[in-house]
Amino acid sequence: MNPSGPGWINKFGEVVRNKSGMYPDFSTLYSSLKEYGFVYGINVDIPAFIKIEHPPSDDERAKINLLVALYFTFSIERREGDFEEFLETIFAFYRALNIGRSSFLNNLLTGKKTSDKLETLIDSRVYLDENVITRTFNSVITNSLLFIDVLTFRYYLRGEKDLVAQAQKLEYLTINITYHALNAKEKNRSDEKLSQLFAASLTFIDAEEQKFDGSYREILMENCSPWENQYFLDVASLTVWEDYSLDYKESQYIYGIGKDMGFEEKQIADSLEEITIFFKKNIEKITFLKDTNLAVQFYDSMARVVNKLILRNSKRLQKELAESKDLVFLISKGAVKELSASEKKKVQDQLMDIFKSVPSLAIFMLPGGAVLLPIFIKLIPTLLPSSFDENRVVKKEETPRNKDYKKNL
């Protein structure tokens, strides 16, 4: 399954066929989604039963986890897992929330199958409201409040009304809890990044219009949904976590709102322990905590984007490269000696011709796209037949037969 290519939702439907009973109740589903990081808005993993040829990127993990959460919430609430009915239901749900109502999206959605429309809608939910250039420079591009979609969908499936008001309430409580949890501790740069990410992820309310005066506690105390309250407690635990420890003020805040929502002290302690374990296990994967300079962030982001595009288009690129013998020769030559100015220009011109034939590589055609060429060229040897890369080391598990197969792809 390739969650960055068209048709991935239909493929997902094939994968989850006969798996609707995998999560017998919402508690089991919630625990798994928390382990994957989806509840926290930090997607570090996906379910093991979903196989992807290439390591998924942050946005792909978010898309998969969102669809997993929505589908299994549907199967738990409806006690059946008809995928076609799920598609119609989830599409109607997002339309009821006014997601995808813009004229631009409506033009994209016209005349497509429900699964195709849903792919566009999920893209609109996962990605923050940034243009493609901004996303390229930003290592954190996914909506951190996607679990609110799941809680609202569960509310919708139970026949409740005032769907938009419910989504607004959930966002209002979440952003207030985040704000006051951060104010209960001494802020650092990671806290500021987390705060900005949460604020950028809001869909139904405007953070700048919030007063953050503490009145949210009254609404929180009256909220009777246990899973909404569990989410709020976990978000608060995420917000105050730092250096595997909590100081007294932070602990006092968490236990205070936990008791407001009716949790026992052990349940609150468990939430704090779970976020500690999550960070200890995954801290190297959590990009927003990495404090690197702008140059390193730029290169790392570029490398991830280019690597993803190349992997997703490897067969098409191999075909184009096979038809560009001069280019392959120059790239091979450039691996062992410096190319002349005219040869470098020829490489750039021919690569640009290839990019025109592979639409998803259009980023190279943008102003300044030539900056990406060194990264692209660096990664090209992994696509070329072994005869063009004599120093390529064959992995132990790669048998001669497999090697010949790869050469013929």
CSV table of C-alpha atoms in Angstrom, one decimal:
chain,number,residue,atom,x,y,z
A,1,MET,CA,0.0,0.0,0.0
A,2,ASN,CA,1.3,3.5,-0.9
A,3,PRO,CA,-0.6,6.1,1.1
A,4,SER,CA,0.9,8.8,-1.2
A,5,GLY,CA,-0.5,7.4,-4.4
A,6,PRO,CA,-4.1,7.3,-5.8
A,7,GLY,CA,-6.2,4.4,-4.8
A,8,TRP,CA,-4.6,3.8,-1.4
A,9,ILE,CA,-8.0,3.9,0.4
A,10,ASN,CA,-9.4,1.1,-1.8
A,11,LYS,CA,-6.2,-0.9,-1.0
A,12,PHE,CA,-6.7,-0.2,2.7
A,13,GLY,CA,-10.2,-1.7,2.3
A,14,GLU,CA,-8.7,-4.9,0.9
A,15,VAL,CA,-6.2,-5.1,3.7
A,16,VAL,CA,-8.8,-4.7,6.5
A,17,ARG,CA,-11.2,-7.1,4.9
A,18,ASN,CA,-12.2,-9.7,7.6
A,19,LYS,CA,-10.4,-7.6,10.3
A,20,SER,CA,-13.3,-5.6,11.6
A,21,GLY,CA,-13.2,-7.6,14.9
A,22,MET,CA,-9.5,-6.9,15.5
A,23,TYR,CA,-10.3,-4.3,18.1
A,24,PRO,CA,-13.2,-5.7,20.2
A,25,ASP,CA,-13.9,-2.3,21.9
A,26,PHE,CA,-12.9,1.3,21.9
A,27,SER,CA,-10.6,0.8,24.9
A,28,THR,CA,-8.4,-1.6,22.9
A,29,LEU,CA,-8.4,0.7,19.9
A,30,TYR,CA,-7.5,3.7,22.0
A,31,SER,CA,-4.6,1.9,23.6
A,32,SER,CA,-3.1,0.9,20.2
A,33,LEU,CA,-3.6,4.4,18.8
A,34,LYS,CA,-1.8,5.9,21.8
A,35,GLU,CA,1.1,3.4,21.3
A,36,TYR,CA,1.4,4.5,17.6
A,37,GLY,CA,1.4,8.1,18.9
A,38,PHE,CA,-1.8,9.1,17.0
A,39,VAL,CA,-3.6,10.1,20.2
A,40,TYR,CA,-0.7,12.4,21.1
A,41,GLY,CA,-0.5,13.9,17.6
A,42,ILE,CA,3.0,12.4,17.1
A,43,ASN,CA,2.7,9.5,14.7
A,44,VAL,CA,5.7,7.3,15.2
A,45,ASP,CA,4.3,3.9,14.1
A,46,ILE,CA,1.4,2.2,12.3
A,47,PRO,CA,-0.4,-1.1,12.8
A,48,ALA,CA,1.7,-4.1,12.0
A,49,PHE,CA,-0.9,-5.6,9.7
A,50,ILE,CA,-0.4,-2.8,7.2
A,51,LYS,CA,2.6,-3.5,5.0
A,52,ILE,CA,4.3,-0.6,3.1
A,53,GLU,CA,7.2,-1.3,0.7
A,54,HIS,CA,9.1,1.8,1.8
A,55,PRO,CA,9.4,3.3,5.3
A,56,PRO,CA,6.4,5.6,5.7
A,57,SER,CA,6.9,9.4,6.2
A,58,ASP,CA,5.3,11.3,9.1
A,59,ASP,CA,2.4,12.4,6.9
A,60,GLU,CA,1.8,8.9,5.6
A,61,ARG,CA,1.7,7.5,9.1
A,62,ALA,CA,-0.8,10.2,10.1
A,63,LYS,CA,-3.0,9.3,7.1
A,64,ILE,CA,-2.9,5.6,7.8
A,65,ASN,CA,-3.6,6.0,11.5
A,66,LEU,CA,-6.4,8.4,10.9
A,67,LEU,CA,-8.1,5.9,8.5
A,68,VAL,CA,-7.5,3.0,10.9
A,69,ALA,CA,-9.0,5.0,13.8
A,70,LEU,CA,-12.1,6.0,11.8
A,71,TYR,CA,-12.7,2.6,10.2
A,72,PHE,CA,-12.4,0.6,13.5
A,73,THR,CA,-14.5,3.2,15.4
A,74,PHE,CA,-17.1,2.6,12.7
A,75,SER,CA,-16.9,-1.2,13.0
A,76,ILE,CA,-17.0,-1.1,16.8
A,77,GLU,CA,-20.1,1.3,16.9
A,78,ARG,CA,-22.0,-0.4,14.1
A,79,ARG,CA,-20.8,-3.9,15.0
A,80,GLU,CA,-20.0,-4.7,11.3
A,81,GLY,CA,-17.2,-3.7,8.9
A,82,ASP,CA,-18.8,-3.2,5.5
A,83,PHE,CA,-16.1,-1.0,3.9
A,84,GLU,CA,-18.4,0.5,1.2
A,85,GLU,CA,-20.8,1.6,3.9
A,86,PHE,CA,-17.9,3.0,5.9
A,87,LEU,CA,-16.8,5.1,3.0
A,88,GLU,CA,-20.2,6.6,2.5
A,89,THR,CA,-20.6,7.2,6.2
A,90,ILE,CA,-17.3,8.9,6.8
A,91,PHE,CA,-17.7,11.0,3.7
A,92,ALA,CA,-21.1,12.2,4.9
A,93,PHE,CA,-19.5,12.9,8.3
A,94,TYR,CA,-16.8,15.1,6.9
A,95,ARG,CA,-19.4,16.9,4.8
A,96,ALA,CA,-21.5,17.5,7.8
A,97,LEU,CA,-18.5,19.1,9.5
A,98,ASN,CA,-18.1,21.3,6.4
A,99,ILE,CA,-14.6,19.8,5.7
A,100,GLY,CA,-13.8,20.2,2.1
A,101,ARG,CA,-16.4,22.8,1.3
A,102,SER,CA,-14.1,25.2,-0.4
A,103,SER,CA,-14.6,25.8,-4.1
A,104,PHE,CA,-11.1,24.5,-4.9
A,105,LEU,CA,-11.8,21.2,-3.1
A,106,ASN,CA,-15.3,20.9,-4.6
A,107,ASN,CA,-13.8,21.2,-8.1
A,108,LEU,CA,-11.3,18.4,-7.2
A,109,LEU,CA,-14.1,16.2,-5.8
A,110,THR,CA,-16.5,16.5,-8.7
A,111,GLY,CA,-17.2,13.3,-10.6
A,112,LYS,CA,-14.9,11.0,-8.5
A,113,LYS,CA,-15.7,7.8,-6.6
A,114,THR,CA,-16.3,8.1,-2.9
A,115,SER,CA,-12.9,6.6,-2.1
A,116,ASP,CA,-11.2,9.1,-4.4
A,117,LYS,CA,-13.0,12.0,-2.7
A,118,LEU,CA,-12.1,10.7,0.7
A,119,GLU,CA,-8.5,10.6,-0.2
A,120,THR,CA,-8.7,14.3,-1.0
A,121,LEU,CA,-10.6,15.0,2.2
A,122,ILE,CA,-8.1,13.1,4.4
A,123,ASP,CA,-5.2,15.0,2.8
A,124,SER,CA,-7.0,18.2,3.7
A,125,ARG,CA,-7.2,17.0,7.3
A,126,VAL,CA,-3.7,15.7,7.7
A,127,TYR,CA,-1.7,18.5,6.2
A,128,LEU,CA,-1.6,21.9,8.0
A,129,ASP,CA,-2.8,24.9,5.9
A,130,GLU,CA,0.5,25.5,4.2
A,131,ASN,CA,1.6,25.7,0.6
A,132,VAL,CA,3.9,23.0,-0.9
A,133,ILE,CA,7.0,25.2,-0.6
A,134,THR,CA,6.4,25.9,3.1
A,135,ARG,CA,5.9,22.2,3.8
A,136,THR,CA,9.2,21.4,2.1
A,137,PHE,CA,11.0,23.6,4.6
A,138,ASN,CA,9.0,22.3,7.6
A,139,SER,CA,9.8,19.0,9.1
A,140,VAL,CA,6.5,19.0,11.1
A,141,ILE,CA,3.6,19.3,8.7
A,142,THR,CA,0.8,17.2,10.1
A,143,ASN,CA,-2.3,18.1,12.1
A,144,SER,CA,-1.7,17.2,15.7
A,145,LEU,CA,-5.4,17.2,16.7
A,146,LEU,CA,-6.6,14.5,14.4
A,147,PHE,CA,-7.9,12.4,17.2
A,148,ILE,CA,-10.6,15.0,17.7
A,149,ASP,CA,-12.0,13.8,14.3
A,150,VAL,CA,-12.3,10.3,15.8
A,151,LEU,CA,-14.1,11.5,18.9
A,152,THR,CA,-16.4,13.6,16.8
A,153,PHE,CA,-17.1,10.7,14.4
A,154,ARG,CA,-17.9,8.4,17.4
A,155,TYR,CA,-20.4,11.1,18.5
A,156,TYR,CA,-21.8,11.3,15.0
A,157,LEU,CA,-22.3,7.5,14.8
A,158,ARG,CA,-24.3,7.6,18.0
A,159,GLY,CA,-26.8,9.8,16.3
A,160,GLU,CA,-26.0,13.0,18.2
A,161,LYS,CA,-26.8,16.4,16.7
A,162,ASP,CA,-24.9,19.7,16.6
A,163,LEU,CA,-21.8,18.1,15.2
A,164,VAL,CA,-19.9,21.3,14.5
A,165,ALA,CA,-20.6,22.6,18.0
A,166,GLN,CA,-19.2,19.3,19.4
A,167,ALA,CA,-16.0,19.6,17.4
A,168,GLN,CA,-15.7,23.3,18.5
A,169,LYS,CA,-16.0,22.2,22.2
A,170,LEU,CA,-13.4,19.5,21.9
A,171,GLU,CA,-10.9,21.9,20.3
A,172,TYR,CA,-11.7,24.6,22.8
A,173,LEU,CA,-11.0,22.3,25.7
A,174,THR,CA,-7.9,20.9,24.2
A,175,ILE,CA,-6.3,24.2,23.4
A,176,ASN,CA,-7.2,25.6,26.9
A,177,ILE,CA,-5.7,22.5,28.6
A,178,THR,CA,-2.6,22.9,26.6
A,179,TYR,CA,-2.3,26.6,27.3
A,180,HIS,CA,-2.8,26.2,31.1
A,181,ALA,CA,-0.6,23.1,31.3
A,182,LEU,CA,2.3,25.0,29.7
A,183,ASN,CA,1.7,27.9,32.1
A,184,ALA,CA,2.0,25.5,35.0
A,185,LYS,CA,5.7,24.9,34.1
A,186,GLU,CA,8.8,26.8,33.1
A,187,LYS,CA,8.6,26.9,29.3
A,188,ASN,CA,11.5,25.8,27.0
A,189,ARG,CA,11.9,25.8,23.2
A,190,SER,CA,10.2,22.4,22.8
A,191,ASP,CA,7.2,23.6,24.7
A,192,GLU,CA,6.9,26.6,22.3
A,193,LYS,CA,7.1,24.3,19.3
A,194,LEU,CA,4.4,22.1,20.7
A,195,SER,CA,2.2,25.1,21.5
A,196,GLN,CA,2.6,26.4,18.0
A,197,LEU,CA,1.9,23.0,16.5
A,198,PHE,CA,-1.4,22.6,18.5
A,199,ALA,CA,-2.5,26.2,17.6
A,200,ALA,CA,-1.8,25.6,13.9
A,201,SER,CA,-3.9,22.4,14.0
A,202,LEU,CA,-7.1,24.1,15.0
A,203,THR,CA,-9.9,23.8,12.5
A,204,PHE,CA,-13.2,24.8,14.2
A,205,ILE,CA,-12.1,27.6,16.5
A,206,ASP,CA,-9.6,30.5,16.3
A,207,ALA,CA,-6.9,30.4,19.0
A,208,GLU,CA,-6.5,34.2,18.8
A,209,GLU,CA,-10.1,34.7,19.8
A,210,GLN,CA,-9.8,32.6,23.0
A,211,LYS,CA,-9.5,34.4,26.4
A,212,PHE,CA,-7.8,31.5,28.3
A,213,ASP,CA,-9.4,32.8,31.5
A,214,GLY,CA,-9.9,29.5,33.2
A,215,SER,CA,-13.7,29.2,32.5
A,216,TYR,CA,-12.9,26.1,30.5
A,217,ARG,CA,-12.7,24.2,33.8
A,218,GLU,CA,-16.5,24.5,34.3
A,219,ILE,CA,-17.1,22.9,30.9
A,220,LEU,CA,-14.5,20.2,31.6
A,221,MET,CA,-16.2,19.3,34.9
A,222,GLU,CA,-19.6,18.9,33.2
A,223,ASN,CA,-18.2,16.8,30.3
A,224,CYS,CA,-19.5,13.2,30.8
A,225,SER,CA,-17.8,11.4,27.9
A,226,PRO,CA,-15.0,9.1,29.5
A,227,TRP,CA,-13.0,8.8,26.2
A,228,GLU,CA,-13.1,12.6,25.6
A,229,ASN,CA,-11.9,13.1,29.2
A,230,GLN,CA,-9.2,10.4,28.7
A,231,TYR,CA,-7.9,12.3,25.6
A,232,PHE,CA,-7.8,15.6,27.5
A,233,LEU,CA,-5.8,13.9,30.3
A,234,ASP,CA,-3.4,12.4,27.9
A,235,VAL,CA,-2.9,15.7,26.0
A,236,ALA,CA,-2.2,17.4,29.4
A,237,SER,CA,0.3,14.8,30.3
A,238,LEU,CA,2.0,15.2,26.9
A,239,THR,CA,2.2,19.0,27.4
A,240,VAL,CA,3.9,18.9,30.8
A,241,TRP,CA,6.3,16.1,30.1
A,242,GLU,CA,9.9,17.1,30.2
A,243,ASP,CA,13.2,15.3,31.0
A,244,TYR,CA,11.3,12.2,32.3
A,245,SER,CA,10.1,14.0,35.4
A,246,LEU,CA,7.5,16.4,36.6
A,247,ASP,CA,8.0,19.2,39.1
A,248,TYR,CA,5.4,19.9,41.9
A,249,LYS,CA,3.4,22.6,40.0
A,250,GLU,CA,3.1,20.4,36.9
A,251,SER,CA,1.9,17.4,38.9
A,252,GLN,CA,-0.5,19.6,40.8
A,253,TYR,CA,-2.1,20.9,37.6
A,254,ILE,CA,-2.5,17.4,36.1
A,255,TYR,CA,-4.0,15.9,39.2
A,256,GLY,CA,-6.3,18.9,39.5
A,257,ILE,CA,-7.9,18.6,36.1
A,258,GLY,CA,-7.8,14.8,36.4
A,259,LYS,CA,-10.0,15.0,39.5
A,260,ASP,CA,-12.2,17.6,37.8
A,261,MET,CA,-13.0,15.0,35.2
A,262,GLY,CA,-13.6,12.2,37.7
A,263,PHE,CA,-10.3,10.2,37.4
A,264,GLU,CA,-8.8,8.5,40.4
A,265,GLU,CA,-5.2,9.2,41.3
A,266,LYS,CA,-4.0,5.9,39.9
A,267,GLN,CA,-5.5,6.6,36.5
A,268,ILE,CA,-3.8,10.0,36.4
A,269,ALA,CA,-0.5,8.5,37.4
A,270,ASP,CA,-0.9,5.8,34.7
A,271,SER,CA,-1.4,8.6,32.0
A,272,LEU,CA,1.8,10.3,33.2
A,273,GLU,CA,3.7,7.0,33.2
A,274,GLU,CA,2.5,6.1,29.7
A,275,ILE,CA,3.7,9.4,28.2
A,276,THR,CA,7.1,8.9,29.9
A,277,ILE,CA,7.4,5.4,28.4
A,278,PHE,CA,6.3,6.7,25.0
A,279,PHE,CA,9.0,9.4,24.9
A,280,LYS,CA,11.7,7.1,26.2
A,281,LYS,CA,10.9,4.7,23.5
A,282,ASN,CA,10.5,7.1,20.6
A,283,ILE,CA,12.3,10.4,21.4
A,284,GLU,CA,14.7,10.0,18.4
A,285,LYS,CA,11.7,9.8,16.0
A,286,ILE,CA,9.9,12.9,17.3
A,287,THR,CA,11.0,15.6,14.9
A,288,PHE,CA,9.6,18.6,16.6
A,289,LEU,CA,11.9,18.1,19.6
A,290,LYS,CA,15.0,18.1,17.5
A,291,ASP,CA,16.8,21.4,18.0
A,292,THR,CA,19.0,21.8,14.9
A,293,ASN,CA,20.1,24.9,13.0
A,294,LEU,CA,18.2,26.1,10.0
A,295,ALA,CA,20.7,24.8,7.5
A,296,VAL,CA,20.5,21.3,8.9
A,297,GLN,CA,16.7,21.4,9.1
A,298,PHE,CA,16.7,22.5,5.4
A,299,TYR,CA,18.9,19.7,4.2
A,300,ASP,CA,17.2,17.1,6.3
A,301,SER,CA,13.8,18.2,5.1
A,302,MET,CA,15.0,18.2,1.5
A,303,ALA,CA,16.6,14.8,1.8
A,304,ARG,CA,13.3,13.3,3.2
A,305,VAL,CA,11.2,14.9,0.4
A,306,VAL,CA,13.6,13.8,-2.4
A,307,ASN,CA,14.1,10.4,-1.0
A,308,LYS,CA,10.3,9.8,-0.7
A,309,LEU,CA,9.7,11.0,-4.3
A,310,ILE,CA,12.5,8.9,-5.7
A,311,LEU,CA,11.3,5.7,-3.9
A,312,ARG,CA,7.7,6.2,-4.9
A,313,ASN,CA,8.7,6.7,-8.6
A,314,SER,CA,11.7,4.4,-8.8
A,315,LYS,CA,10.4,2.2,-11.7
A,316,ARG,CA,9.4,5.2,-13.8
A,317,LEU,CA,12.7,6.8,-13.1
A,318,GLN,CA,14.6,3.7,-14.1
A,319,LYS,CA,12.8,3.6,-17.4
A,320,GLU,CA,13.5,7.3,-18.1
A,321,LEU,CA,17.2,6.9,-17.1
A,322,ALA,CA,17.5,3.8,-19.3
A,323,GLU,CA,16.5,6.0,-22.2
A,324,SER,CA,19.0,8.7,-21.3
A,325,LYS,CA,22.4,7.0,-21.8
A,326,ASP,CA,24.4,10.2,-21.8
A,327,LEU,CA,22.9,11.2,-18.5
A,328,VAL,CA,23.7,7.8,-16.9
A,329,PHE,CA,27.3,8.0,-18.2
A,330,LEU,CA,27.8,11.5,-16.8
A,331,ILE,CA,26.4,10.6,-13.4
A,332,SER,CA,28.6,7.5,-13.3
A,333,LYS,CA,31.6,9.7,-14.3
A,334,GLY,CA,30.7,12.3,-11.7
A,335,ALA,CA,30.9,9.6,-9.0
A,336,VAL,CA,34.7,9.3,-9.5
A,337,LYS,CA,35.8,12.7,-10.9
A,338,GLU,CA,34.7,16.3,-11.2
A,339,LEU,CA,32.5,17.1,-14.2
A,340,SER,CA,33.1,20.1,-16.3
A,341,ALA,CA,30.8,23.1,-16.4
A,342,SER,CA,29.2,22.0,-19.7
A,343,GLU,CA,28.8,18.4,-18.4
A,344,LYS,CA,27.1,19.7,-15.2
A,345,LYS,CA,24.8,21.8,-17.3
A,346,LYS,CA,23.9,18.8,-19.5
A,347,VAL,CA,23.1,16.7,-16.4
A,348,GLN,CA,20.8,19.5,-15.1
A,349,ASP,CA,19.0,19.9,-18.4
A,350,GLN,CA,18.4,16.2,-18.9
A,351,LEU,CA,17.3,15.7,-15.3
A,352,MET,CA,14.8,18.5,-15.8
A,353,ASP,CA,13.4,16.8,-18.9
A,354,ILE,CA,13.0,13.6,-16.7
A,355,PHE,CA,11.2,15.6,-14.0
A,356,LYS,CA,8.7,16.9,-16.6
A,357,SER,CA,7.8,13.3,-17.4
A,358,VAL,CA,7.2,12.4,-13.8
A,359,PRO,CA,4.5,14.8,-12.5
A,360,SER,CA,5.1,14.1,-8.7
A,361,LEU,CA,8.7,15.4,-9.1
A,362,ALA,CA,7.4,18.8,-10.1
A,363,ILE,CA,9.0,20.3,-7.0
A,364,PHE,CA,12.3,20.3,-9.0
A,365,MET,CA,10.7,22.6,-11.5
A,366,LEU,CA,9.9,25.3,-8.9
A,367,PRO,CA,12.1,28.4,-8.6
A,368,GLY,CA,15.2,27.3,-6.7
A,369,GLY,CA,14.5,23.6,-7.4
A,370,ALA,CA,18.0,23.2,-8.8
A,371,VAL,CA,19.2,23.3,-5.2
A,372,LEU,CA,17.7,19.8,-4.8
A,373,LEU,CA,19.7,18.3,-7.7
A,374,PRO,CA,22.8,17.3,-5.6
A,375,ILE,CA,20.5,15.4,-3.3
A,376,PHE,CA,18.8,13.7,-6.2
A,377,ILE,CA,22.1,12.8,-7.9
A,378,LYS,CA,23.4,11.5,-4.6
A,379,LEU,CA,20.5,9.1,-4.3
A,380,ILE,CA,20.4,8.0,-8.0
A,381,PRO,CA,23.0,5.2,-7.8
A,382,THR,CA,20.6,3.2,-5.7
A,383,LEU,CA,18.3,3.2,-8.8
A,384,LEU,CA,20.9,2.4,-11.4
A,385,PRO,CA,21.8,-1.2,-12.5
A,386,SER,CA,24.8,-2.5,-10.7
A,387,SER,CA,26.9,-2.2,-13.8
A,388,PHE,CA,26.8,1.6,-13.3
A,389,ASP,CA,27.9,1.4,-9.7
A,390,GLU,CA,30.7,-1.0,-9.2
A,391,ASN,CA,31.3,0.0,-5.6
A,392,ARG,CA,27.7,-1.0,-4.6
A,393,VAL,CA,27.8,-3.4,-1.7
A,394,VAL,CA,25.3,-6.3,-2.0
A,395,LYS,CA,23.6,-6.9,1.3
A,396,LYS,CA,23.9,-10.4,2.9
A,397,GLU,CA,20.3,-11.2,2.5
A,398,GLU,CA,20.3,-10.2,-1.2
A,399,THR,CA,20.9,-13.4,-3.2
A,400,PRO,CA,22.3,-13.4,-6.7
A,401,ARG,CA,18.8,-14.2,-8.0
A,402,ASN,CA,17.3,-11.2,-6.2
A,403,LYS,CA,20.1,-9.0,-7.5
A,404,ASP,CA,19.3,-10.0,-11.1
A,405,TYR,CA,15.7,-9.4,-10.5
A,406,LYS,CA,16.4,-5.8,-9.2
A,407,LYS,CA,18.6,-5.2,-12.3
A,408,ASN,CA,15.6,-6.0,-14.5
A,409,LEU,CA,13.1,-3.8,-12.7
